[in-house]
Amino acid sequence: MSMELEATCPDCGEQTFYRAASTTLHLGEKVKWHCPSCDYGFVKINGIDSSAV
């Protein structure tokens, strides 16, 4: 279970997100990712990015 995710933040351009929280739902694993440089965050459920929907 990785604590870091390599992705580009759309707000500040930071390249690394950190795992803020995770839980298991009936849909699968829900993971919250947070940018350490700004206040941007997003959620992935079973590896699907919620901001892409």
mmCIF file of C-alpha atoms in Angstrom:
data_model
loop_
_atom_site.group_PDB
_atom_site.id
_atom_site.type_symbol
_atom_site.label_atom_id
_atom_site.label_comp_id
_atom_site.label_asym_id
_atom_site.label_seq_id
_atom_site.Cartn_x
_atom_site.Cartn_y
_atom_site.Cartn_z
ATOM 1 C CA MET A 1 0.000 0.000 0.000
ATOM 2 C CA SER A 2 1.737 3.115 -1.228
ATOM 3 C CA MET A 3 1.766 6.307 0.812
ATOM 4 C CA GLU A 4 2.797 8.464 -2.171
ATOM 5 C CA LEU A 5 1.298 8.942 -5.630
ATOM 6 C CA GLU A 6 3.196 10.468 -8.540
ATOM 7 C CA ALA A 7 0.784 12.884 -10.266
ATOM 8 C CA THR A 8 0.736 16.561 -11.206
ATOM 9 C CA CYS A 9 -1.402 18.845 -9.064
ATOM 10 C CA PRO A 10 -3.704 20.981 -11.249
ATOM 11 C CA ASP A 11 -3.494 23.892 -8.760
ATOM 12 C CA CYS A 12 0.219 24.254 -7.976
ATOM 13 C CA GLY A 13 2.081 21.776 -10.218
ATOM 14 C CA GLU A 14 3.506 19.681 -7.357
ATOM 15 C CA GLN A 15 4.516 16.185 -8.523
ATOM 16 C CA THR A 16 3.761 14.102 -5.394
ATOM 17 C CA PHE A 17 0.510 13.477 -3.514
ATOM 18 C CA TYR A 18 0.336 11.866 -0.081
ATOM 19 C CA ARG A 19 -2.251 9.381 1.146
ATOM 20 C CA ALA A 20 -4.468 11.224 3.647
ATOM 21 C CA ALA A 21 -6.944 8.435 4.496
ATOM 22 C CA SER A 22 -8.391 5.158 3.266
ATOM 23 C CA THR A 23 -11.344 2.929 4.036
ATOM 24 C CA THR A 24 -13.105 -0.060 2.533
ATOM 25 C CA LEU A 25 -16.628 0.466 1.176
ATOM 26 C CA HIS A 26 -19.057 -1.830 -0.621
ATOM 27 C CA LEU A 27 -17.704 -0.260 -3.845
ATOM 28 C CA GLY A 28 -14.104 -1.139 -2.955
ATOM 29 C CA GLU A 29 -11.215 0.754 -1.388
ATOM 30 C CA LYS A 30 -11.658 4.534 -1.054
ATOM 31 C CA VAL A 31 -8.384 6.500 -0.813
ATOM 32 C CA LYS A 32 -8.041 10.254 -0.245
ATOM 33 C CA TRP A 33 -4.930 11.902 -1.734
ATOM 34 C CA HIS A 34 -3.630 15.324 -0.656
ATOM 35 C CA CYS A 35 -1.134 17.763 -2.212
ATOM 36 C CA PRO A 36 1.360 18.925 0.460
ATOM 37 C CA SER A 37 1.986 22.300 -1.225
ATOM 38 C CA CYS A 38 -1.598 23.534 -1.525
ATOM 39 C CA ASP A 39 -5.069 22.550 -0.328
ATOM 40 C CA TYR A 40 -5.960 20.373 -3.354
ATOM 41 C CA GLY A 41 -7.132 16.818 -2.758
ATOM 42 C CA PHE A 42 -9.020 14.083 -4.562
ATOM 43 C CA VAL A 43 -10.496 10.642 -3.946
ATOM 44 C CA LYS A 44 -9.929 7.356 -5.759
ATOM 45 C CA ILE A 45 -12.330 4.430 -5.406
ATOM 46 C CA ASN A 46 -10.906 1.130 -6.677
ATOM 47 C CA GLY A 47 -8.219 3.113 -8.505
ATOM 48 C CA ILE A 48 -10.708 5.360 -10.351
ATOM 49 C CA ASP A 49 -10.032 9.089 -9.884
ATOM 50 C CA SER A 50 -13.179 10.929 -8.734
ATOM 51 C CA SER A 51 -12.049 14.191 -10.351
ATOM 52 C CA ALA A 52 -11.973 12.469 -13.769
ATOM 53 C CA VAL A 53 -15.693 11.596 -13.631
#
